[in-house]
Coordinates of C-alpha atoms in Angstrom, one line a residue:
M27 CA -32.1 14.8 -42.0
L28 CA -29.3 12.9 -43.3
N29 CA -27.5 10.7 -41.3
L30 CA -24.2 12.7 -41.7
R31 CA -22.0 10.5 -39.2
K32 CA -23.1 7.3 -41.2
F33 CA -22.4 8.7 -44.5
Y34 CA -19.0 9.9 -43.6
T35 CA -18.2 6.6 -41.8
I36 CA -18.8 4.8 -45.1
M37 CA -17.1 7.3 -47.3
T38 CA -13.9 7.0 -45.3
M39 CA -14.2 3.3 -45.4
E40 CA -14.6 3.2 -49.2
R41 CA -11.6 5.5 -49.4
I42 CA -9.7 3.2 -47.4
N43 CA -10.4 0.2 -49.6
A44 CA -9.9 2.4 -52.8
E45 CA -6.2 3.2 -51.6
K46 CA -5.6 -0.4 -51.1
S47 CA -7.1 -1.5 -54.5
Y48 CA -4.8 1.3 -56.4
H49 CA -1.7 -0.5 -55.0
Q50 CA -3.1 -3.9 -55.7
F51 CA -4.5 -3.2 -59.3
R52 CA -0.9 -1.4 -60.3
A53 CA 0.9 -4.4 -59.3
Q54 CA -1.4 -7.0 -60.8
Y55 CA -2.0 -5.2 -64.0
P56 CA 1.4 -2.8 -64.6
V57 CA 1.0 -2.0 -68.2
F58 CA -2.2 0.2 -70.2
I59 CA -1.7 -0.1 -74.0
Y60 CA -3.2 2.3 -76.4
E61 CA -3.1 0.1 -79.5
S62 CA -4.6 2.0 -82.3
Y63 CA -7.4 4.2 -83.7
K64 CA -9.3 4.0 -87.1
I65 CA -11.4 6.7 -88.8
S66 CA -13.9 5.4 -91.1
L67 CA -16.5 7.0 -93.3
S68 CA -20.1 5.6 -93.7
G69 CA -22.6 7.7 -95.8
N70 CA -22.7 11.0 -93.7
D71 CA -21.1 9.5 -90.6
V72 CA -17.7 9.9 -89.9
A73 CA -16.5 7.1 -86.9
I74 CA -13.4 6.8 -84.8
E75 CA -12.9 3.5 -83.1
F76 CA -10.2 3.1 -80.4
D77 CA -8.3 0.1 -79.1
F78 CA -7.0 0.3 -75.6
N79 CA -6.0 -2.9 -74.0
I80 CA -5.2 -3.8 -70.4
P81 CA -3.3 -7.1 -70.9
G82 CA -4.5 -10.3 -69.1
L83 CA -7.8 -8.0 -68.1
I84 CA -9.6 -6.7 -71.0
R85 CA -9.7 -4.8 -74.4
F86 CA -11.7 -2.1 -74.8
K87 CA -13.5 -0.6 -78.3
P88 CA -14.9 2.3 -77.9
V89 CA -16.6 4.3 -81.1
S90 CA -17.5 8.1 -81.5
V91 CA -19.5 9.1 -84.3
F92 CA -19.8 12.4 -86.1
Q93 CA -23.4 12.7 -87.5
I94 CA -22.9 15.0 -90.3
G95 CA -26.2 14.9 -92.2
N96 CA -26.1 17.3 -95.1
L97 CA -23.8 19.8 -93.1
I98 CA -20.9 19.1 -95.3
P99 CA -21.4 18.8 -99.0
N100 CA -19.2 16.1 -100.5
L101 CA -18.1 14.6 -97.3
D102 CA -15.7 12.2 -98.6
K103 CA -13.8 14.7 -100.5
R104 CA -13.4 16.8 -97.3
V105 CA -12.3 13.9 -95.4
G106 CA -9.7 13.1 -98.2
Q107 CA -8.4 16.5 -98.5
I108 CA -7.4 16.9 -94.7
Y109 CA -6.8 13.3 -93.8
P110 CA -3.6 13.6 -92.2
L111 CA -5.0 16.2 -90.0
L112 CA -8.0 14.2 -89.1
E113 CA -5.5 11.2 -88.3
N114 CA -3.5 13.6 -86.2
I115 CA -6.4 15.1 -83.8
A116 CA -8.1 11.4 -83.7
F117 CA -4.6 10.2 -82.3
N118 CA -4.8 12.9 -79.9
I119 CA -8.7 12.2 -78.9
G120 CA -7.4 8.9 -77.8
M121 CA -4.9 10.0 -75.5
I122 CA -7.9 12.0 -73.6
E123 CA -10.5 9.2 -74.3
L124 CA -8.0 6.4 -72.6
I125 CA -8.0 7.8 -69.4
S126 CA -11.4 6.7 -68.5
Y127 CA -10.3 3.1 -69.4
W128 CA -6.9 3.5 -67.4
K129 CA -8.3 4.6 -64.2
P130 CA -10.0 1.1 -63.3
T131 CA -6.2 0.0 -62.9
C132 CA -4.2 3.0 -62.9
S133 CA -1.7 0.8 -64.6
P134 CA 1.9 2.8 -64.0
A135 CA 3.1 2.1 -67.6
L136 CA 1.1 3.7 -70.5
I137 CA 2.7 2.2 -73.8
V138 CA 1.3 4.1 -77.1
K139 CA 1.6 2.1 -79.9
S140 CA -0.6 4.1 -82.1
G141 CA 1.7 7.1 -82.5
H142 CA 4.6 9.1 -81.6
L143 CA 5.2 11.6 -78.8
T144 CA 7.8 14.0 -78.1
D145 CA 9.5 14.4 -74.6
E146 CA 7.4 17.8 -74.3
Q147 CA 4.4 16.1 -75.5
K148 CA 4.5 13.5 -72.9
N149 CA 5.0 16.1 -70.2
W150 CA 1.9 17.8 -71.5
W151 CA -0.2 14.6 -71.2
K152 CA 1.3 13.6 -67.9
T153 CA 0.5 17.0 -66.4
L154 CA -3.0 17.1 -67.8
Y155 CA -3.6 13.3 -66.6
Y156 CA -2.4 14.7 -63.0
N157 CA -4.5 17.9 -62.9
G158 CA -7.5 16.3 -64.5
L159 CA -7.8 13.3 -62.0
G160 CA -7.2 15.9 -59.0
E161 CA -10.7 14.9 -57.4
F162 CA -10.3 11.1 -58.5
F163 CA -7.2 11.0 -56.8
Y164 CA -8.7 12.7 -53.7
L165 CA -11.7 11.0 -53.4
N166 CA -9.8 7.6 -53.5
S167 CA -7.2 8.8 -51.2
I168 CA -4.8 8.4 -53.5
A169 CA -1.5 10.5 -53.1
P170 CA 0.2 10.0 -56.7
D171 CA 3.9 11.2 -57.2
H172 CA 5.7 11.7 -60.3
T173 CA 5.8 7.9 -61.0
F174 CA 1.9 7.7 -61.0
I175 CA 2.2 7.1 -64.9
Q176 CA 5.3 6.6 -67.3
I177 CA 4.5 7.3 -71.0
E178 CA 6.4 5.4 -73.7
A179 CA 5.4 6.6 -77.2
E180 CA 7.4 5.5 -79.7
G181 CA 4.9 4.3 -82.5
P182 CA 5.7 4.5 -86.4
V183 CA 3.4 7.6 -87.2
N184 CA 5.0 11.0 -86.3
H185 CA 2.1 13.5 -86.7
Q186 CA 2.9 17.0 -87.8
S187 CA 1.4 20.4 -87.3
V188 CA -0.1 21.9 -90.7
N189 CA -1.8 24.7 -91.8
I190 CA -5.6 24.6 -92.7
P191 CA -7.8 27.1 -94.1
L192 CA -11.1 28.0 -91.8
T193 CA -14.1 30.3 -92.2
E194 CA -14.8 32.9 -89.6
K195 CA -18.1 31.1 -88.3
F196 CA -18.6 29.7 -85.0
L197 CA -18.8 26.4 -83.7
I198 CA -20.7 26.1 -80.4
P199 CA -20.9 23.5 -78.1
I200 CA -24.1 22.9 -76.4
G201 CA -24.4 21.2 -73.2
G202 CA -28.2 22.1 -72.3
G203 CA -27.2 24.2 -69.0
K204 CA -27.6 28.0 -68.8
D205 CA -23.7 28.8 -69.9
S206 CA -24.0 27.4 -73.2
A207 CA -27.7 29.0 -73.8
V208 CA -26.2 32.2 -73.2
T209 CA -23.2 31.6 -75.5
L210 CA -25.6 30.3 -78.2
E211 CA -28.0 33.5 -78.1
L212 CA -25.4 36.3 -77.8
I213 CA -23.5 35.2 -80.5
K214 CA -26.4 34.1 -82.9
N215 CA -28.1 37.6 -82.2
A216 CA -24.5 39.5 -83.0
A217 CA -25.4 38.0 -86.8
K218 CA -22.5 35.5 -86.5
E219 CA -22.7 32.4 -88.6
I220 CA -23.0 29.5 -86.1
T221 CA -23.1 26.1 -86.2
P222 CA -24.1 24.3 -82.7
F223 CA -22.3 21.2 -81.7
I224 CA -23.9 18.6 -79.3
I225 CA -22.4 15.2 -78.0
N226 CA -25.2 12.7 -77.4
P227 CA -28.3 14.8 -77.8
R228 CA -30.7 14.8 -75.0
G229 CA -33.9 16.6 -74.3
A230 CA -32.3 19.7 -72.6
T231 CA -29.8 20.1 -75.4
I232 CA -32.4 19.1 -78.3
Q233 CA -34.7 22.0 -76.7
T234 CA -32.4 24.5 -75.9
I235 CA -31.5 24.5 -79.8
E236 CA -35.3 24.7 -80.6
A237 CA -35.8 27.5 -78.2
A238 CA -33.0 29.3 -80.2
G239 CA -35.1 28.9 -83.6
I240 CA -32.4 26.5 -84.9
K241 CA -33.4 23.2 -86.7
M242 CA -31.7 20.2 -85.6
E243 CA -30.5 19.3 -89.1
E244 CA -28.2 23.0 -88.7
V245 CA -26.7 20.9 -86.0
L246 CA -23.4 18.9 -85.6
T247 CA -24.2 16.0 -83.6
M248 CA -21.9 13.2 -82.0
K249 CA -22.6 9.9 -80.5
R250 CA -20.0 8.9 -78.2
T251 CA -20.3 5.4 -76.9
I252 CA -18.9 4.1 -73.4
D253 CA -17.2 0.6 -74.1
S254 CA -19.5 -1.9 -71.8
G255 CA -16.4 -3.5 -70.3
L256 CA -15.6 -0.2 -68.5
L257 CA -19.1 -0.3 -66.7
N258 CA -18.5 -4.2 -65.9
L259 CA -15.4 -3.3 -64.3
N260 CA -16.8 -0.6 -62.4
A261 CA -19.7 -2.9 -61.1
Q262 CA -16.7 -5.6 -60.2
G263 CA -15.2 -3.0 -57.5
F264 CA -12.2 -1.7 -59.8
L265 CA -11.5 1.9 -59.6
N266 CA -14.0 4.4 -60.5
G267 CA -14.4 8.5 -60.5
H268 CA -14.3 11.7 -62.1
T269 CA -12.2 12.3 -65.1
P270 CA -11.8 15.6 -67.3
F271 CA -14.6 15.6 -69.5
S272 CA -13.9 19.2 -71.0
A273 CA -10.5 18.2 -71.8
M274 CA -11.9 15.5 -74.1
L275 CA -14.5 17.8 -75.4
A276 CA -11.8 20.1 -76.4
F277 CA -10.1 17.6 -78.8
Y278 CA -13.4 16.5 -80.1
T279 CA -13.9 20.1 -81.3
L280 CA -10.9 20.1 -82.9
F281 CA -12.0 17.2 -85.2
A282 CA -15.4 18.7 -85.6
S283 CA -13.8 22.0 -86.7
A284 CA -11.7 20.5 -89.1
L285 CA -14.3 18.9 -90.7
T286 CA -16.9 21.6 -91.2
G287 CA -13.9 24.1 -91.7
I288 CA -15.2 26.7 -88.9
K289 CA -12.2 28.4 -87.2
N290 CA -13.8 29.7 -84.0
I291 CA -14.8 27.2 -81.2
A292 CA -16.8 29.2 -78.5
L293 CA -17.0 27.5 -75.2
S294 CA -19.0 28.5 -72.2
N295 CA -16.5 28.3 -69.2
E296 CA -16.3 31.2 -66.8
S297 CA -13.6 32.6 -64.7
S298 CA -15.4 31.1 -61.6
A299 CA -14.1 27.5 -62.7
N300 CA -10.6 28.8 -61.9
E301 CA -11.3 28.4 -58.2
V302 CA -10.1 25.3 -56.6
T303 CA -12.4 22.9 -55.1
V304 CA -10.2 21.6 -52.3
P305 CA -8.6 25.0 -50.5
G306 CA -4.9 24.7 -50.1
T307 CA -4.4 22.5 -53.1
N308 CA -4.7 22.1 -56.8
I309 CA -7.9 20.1 -56.7
N310 CA -10.0 21.5 -59.0
H311 CA -13.3 19.6 -60.4
Q312 CA -13.2 21.8 -63.0
F313 CA -9.7 22.0 -64.2
S314 CA -10.3 21.2 -67.6
K315 CA -12.7 24.2 -67.5
S316 CA -10.1 26.7 -66.2
W317 CA -8.0 29.2 -67.6
E318 CA -4.7 27.1 -67.2
F319 CA -6.0 24.3 -69.3
E320 CA -7.6 26.8 -71.9
S321 CA -4.2 28.2 -72.4
A322 CA -2.1 25.3 -72.4
F323 CA -4.4 23.6 -74.6
R324 CA -4.3 26.4 -77.3
D325 CA -0.1 26.1 -76.7
Y326 CA -0.5 22.3 -77.6
Y327 CA -2.6 22.2 -80.8
S328 CA -0.7 25.4 -82.1
Q329 CA 2.3 23.4 -81.9
Y330 CA 1.5 19.9 -82.5
I331 CA -2.0 20.0 -84.5
S332 CA -2.5 23.2 -86.2
P333 CA -2.1 26.9 -85.6
D334 CA -5.3 28.0 -87.4
F335 CA -8.1 26.8 -85.1
N336 CA -9.5 29.4 -82.4
Y337 CA -10.4 27.6 -79.2
F338 CA -11.7 30.0 -76.6
S339 CA -14.4 30.5 -73.8
F340 CA -16.6 33.2 -74.7
L341 CA -17.8 33.4 -71.2
R342 CA -14.3 33.5 -69.4
P343 CA -14.2 37.2 -68.6
L344 CA -17.5 36.8 -66.5
S345 CA -18.4 35.5 -63.3
E346 CA -21.3 33.2 -62.7
L347 CA -23.2 35.7 -61.2
Q348 CA -22.8 37.7 -64.2
I349 CA -23.6 34.9 -66.7
A350 CA -27.2 34.5 -64.2
S351 CA -27.7 38.2 -64.5
I352 CA -27.8 37.8 -68.4
F353 CA -29.6 34.5 -68.4
S354 CA -32.3 35.5 -66.3
K355 CA -33.7 37.9 -68.9
L356 CA -33.5 35.0 -71.5
Q357 CA -36.7 33.6 -70.5
K358 CA -37.8 31.1 -73.6
Y359 CA -34.4 29.0 -72.3
H360 CA -36.1 28.9 -68.6
P361 CA -38.5 25.8 -69.1
V362 CA -36.0 24.0 -71.0
F363 CA -32.5 24.2 -69.6
K364 CA -31.2 21.5 -67.2
S365 CA -27.5 21.0 -65.7
C366 CA -28.2 18.5 -63.1
N367 CA -25.8 15.5 -63.6
A368 CA -28.0 13.3 -61.6
G369 CA -31.2 14.1 -63.6
S370 CA -29.8 14.1 -66.9
K371 CA -31.0 10.3 -67.8
N372 CA -34.3 11.6 -67.5
D373 CA -33.8 15.4 -68.3
S374 CA -34.9 16.7 -64.9
W375 CA -33.7 18.6 -61.9
C376 CA -33.3 16.3 -59.2
G377 CA -33.5 19.0 -56.6
K378 CA -30.9 17.0 -54.0
C379 CA -27.6 17.8 -55.7
P380 CA -25.1 20.8 -55.3
K381 CA -25.8 21.7 -58.8
C382 CA -29.6 22.0 -58.3
L383 CA -29.1 24.0 -55.2
F384 CA -26.5 26.3 -56.8
T385 CA -28.6 27.0 -60.0
H386 CA -31.7 27.8 -57.9
I387 CA -29.6 30.2 -55.9
M388 CA -27.9 31.9 -58.8
L389 CA -31.3 32.3 -60.6
G390 CA -33.1 33.5 -57.1
A391 CA -30.8 36.3 -56.9
F392 CA -32.2 37.8 -60.3
T393 CA -35.8 36.2 -60.8
G394 CA -36.9 36.0 -57.2
L395 CA -37.6 32.9 -55.4
D396 CA -40.8 32.0 -56.6
E397 CA -39.8 31.6 -60.1
A398 CA -36.5 30.1 -59.1
D399 CA -38.8 27.3 -57.3
K400 CA -41.0 27.0 -60.1
I401 CA -38.0 26.5 -62.6
L402 CA -36.3 23.8 -60.4
G403 CA -39.6 22.3 -59.4
K404 CA -39.7 23.1 -55.3
P405 CA -38.4 25.8 -52.9
L406 CA -34.9 24.0 -52.5
L407 CA -34.0 26.9 -49.6
A408 CA -36.5 25.6 -47.3
D409 CA -35.2 22.0 -47.5
L410 CA -33.3 21.6 -44.4
E411 CA -31.7 18.3 -45.8
L412 CA -29.7 20.2 -48.3
S413 CA -27.6 21.8 -45.2
P414 CA -24.5 19.8 -45.7
V415 CA -24.9 20.7 -49.7
F416 CA -25.7 24.7 -48.7
D417 CA -22.5 24.3 -46.1
E418 CA -20.2 23.4 -49.0
L419 CA -21.5 25.9 -51.4
C420 CA -21.1 28.6 -48.8
G421 CA -17.5 27.7 -47.8
F422 CA -18.7 26.9 -44.1
S423 CA -17.3 23.3 -44.8
K424 CA -13.6 22.2 -45.9
V425 CA -14.3 21.8 -49.3
K426 CA -16.6 22.8 -52.1
P427 CA -19.1 20.4 -53.8
F428 CA -17.2 18.4 -56.8
E429 CA -19.8 20.0 -59.2
C430 CA -19.4 22.6 -61.7
V431 CA -20.6 25.5 -59.2
G432 CA -19.5 29.2 -58.8
T433 CA -17.1 30.3 -56.1
T434 CA -18.1 30.6 -52.7
E435 CA -18.2 34.4 -52.7
E436 CA -20.7 34.2 -55.4
V437 CA -22.8 32.1 -53.6
S438 CA -22.6 34.6 -50.5
Q439 CA -23.0 37.4 -52.7
A440 CA -26.3 35.8 -54.6
L441 CA -27.7 34.7 -51.1
E442 CA -27.2 38.4 -50.0
M443 CA -29.3 39.6 -53.0
I444 CA -32.0 37.0 -52.0
A445 CA -32.3 38.2 -48.5
A446 CA -32.3 41.7 -49.2
K447 CA -35.5 41.1 -51.8
N448 CA -37.1 39.3 -48.6
T449 CA -36.9 42.1 -46.1
N450 CA -40.6 42.0 -45.5
Q451 CA -41.1 38.3 -45.1
T452 CA -39.8 35.2 -43.4
H453 CA -36.7 34.0 -45.1
P454 CA -36.4 30.3 -46.3
I455 CA -34.5 28.3 -43.7
L456 CA -31.3 27.9 -45.5
I457 CA -31.2 31.6 -46.0
D458 CA -31.4 32.1 -42.5
R459 CA -28.7 29.4 -41.9
Y460 CA -26.4 31.5 -44.1
L461 CA -26.9 34.9 -42.3
K462 CA -26.4 33.3 -38.7
M463 CA -23.4 31.5 -39.8
R464 CA -21.6 33.8 -42.1
K465 CA -18.4 35.5 -40.7
S466 CA -18.8 38.8 -42.6
Q467 CA -20.7 40.3 -45.6
P468 CA -19.1 39.8 -48.9
A469 CA -18.3 42.6 -51.1
N470 CA -21.1 43.6 -53.5
P471 CA -20.7 42.2 -56.8
D472 CA -19.3 44.2 -59.5
F473 CA -21.7 43.2 -62.9
K474 CA -19.4 45.5 -65.2
S475 CA -15.6 44.4 -64.2
L476 CA -14.2 41.6 -66.6
N477 CA -11.9 39.1 -65.9
Q478 CA -8.8 40.2 -68.1
Q479 CA -7.6 36.6 -68.6
H480 CA -9.5 35.6 -72.0
F481 CA -8.9 34.9 -75.6
L482 CA -12.0 36.9 -76.8
S483 CA -11.6 39.4 -79.9
T484 CA -12.7 42.9 -79.0
D485 CA -16.1 43.0 -81.0
L486 CA -16.7 39.9 -78.8
L487 CA -15.8 41.5 -75.4
N488 CA -17.8 44.6 -76.2
L489 CA -21.0 42.2 -77.0
L490 CA -20.2 40.7 -73.5
L491 CA -20.1 44.2 -72.0
N492 CA -23.2 45.5 -73.8
H493 CA -25.4 42.7 -71.9
L494 CA -24.1 43.8 -68.5
Q495 CA -25.3 47.2 -69.1

């Protein structure tokens, strides 16, 4: 069993120290500077390099490289035709990339020398930083007010929104989990022209593409490199924590869309991402996967970059349970998908984290526990050491796990489904735990009901409905 008292004592001390460090670092390093960005073309690669500066401490120069291959004929000509638009998007990518490099010191002043921002844009970014860093602030016991960051952006370049001709093809980001596999399979089988997009390809993302019958040379890939200086600061005890990765992905997809000329950017964020992680607050681990962010992002790029892109989440009308019901039938992806963050480096399921347990529960509700055990590598619902994680998933604890997991109600509904399938045999120990601790039975899931907050066209909406029959 886990020594929870020791664990929470350590966590409490770390949070107290982090709060002290927050004020100390802000006083010691009061300014963070977004110096510049640079786009360069080398062969079939398009690189974006950023220059971030914490005066008196360190300078960061992370690089992201779009590896085009043979996807775009006459790449240099294409880049030249839309260069002002690419510059605008690259500038905005820097505004979201910088947050990872800002957070070690949380400098109160952000000076943007690389471009101009209107007051409305400054407020938009400040809101994104505040909400996207909600988990970071919470876990570090930081209570930011409206002064947590002041943005000055009077750079010489004033980017303008432009129109760009785009095709009706679909760009589909692939993360290696069940959600993007569902999006890929359904849109591909609907005879839509697609180009998958992968950041830092790894085992699960590559194997997902192969399972779909797509060749890797048909995939747009990007290599994103984190400046080693950031890792050094983390090792030295500077502030660290979660940043809104999906918001960063959103801006990178605009760059990919502009390069390829593809209009439709189909994400795989579901309605369950809207539920807050800490009840009674706005703190949501999945903020940049939420409907709130998706709506705000569409408004932002339409006004300040281009109104011609169509960024949307294909799975937004669905719950995690509905997605799991569809994925359970896509058996060719079962051996290859992985969504465990802890095991991402070696392409495995760690079997100990909230994501592993949540995935096991969702699959078990549809495939049965034996198949779920096989996919995840062991019978997680029989592991008593997972009780603290289990309680968070079920809503028995004060907070949900800080992971991309479904709602507490969906977990309860899935557990009810598993229990109903095991009436003639002994339940795994965590199922018994749930049945003893639940205060009431959840409502039966409605698999045909769709969340009405979405940006799907009628044909895409019907595509989802057909797979829920």
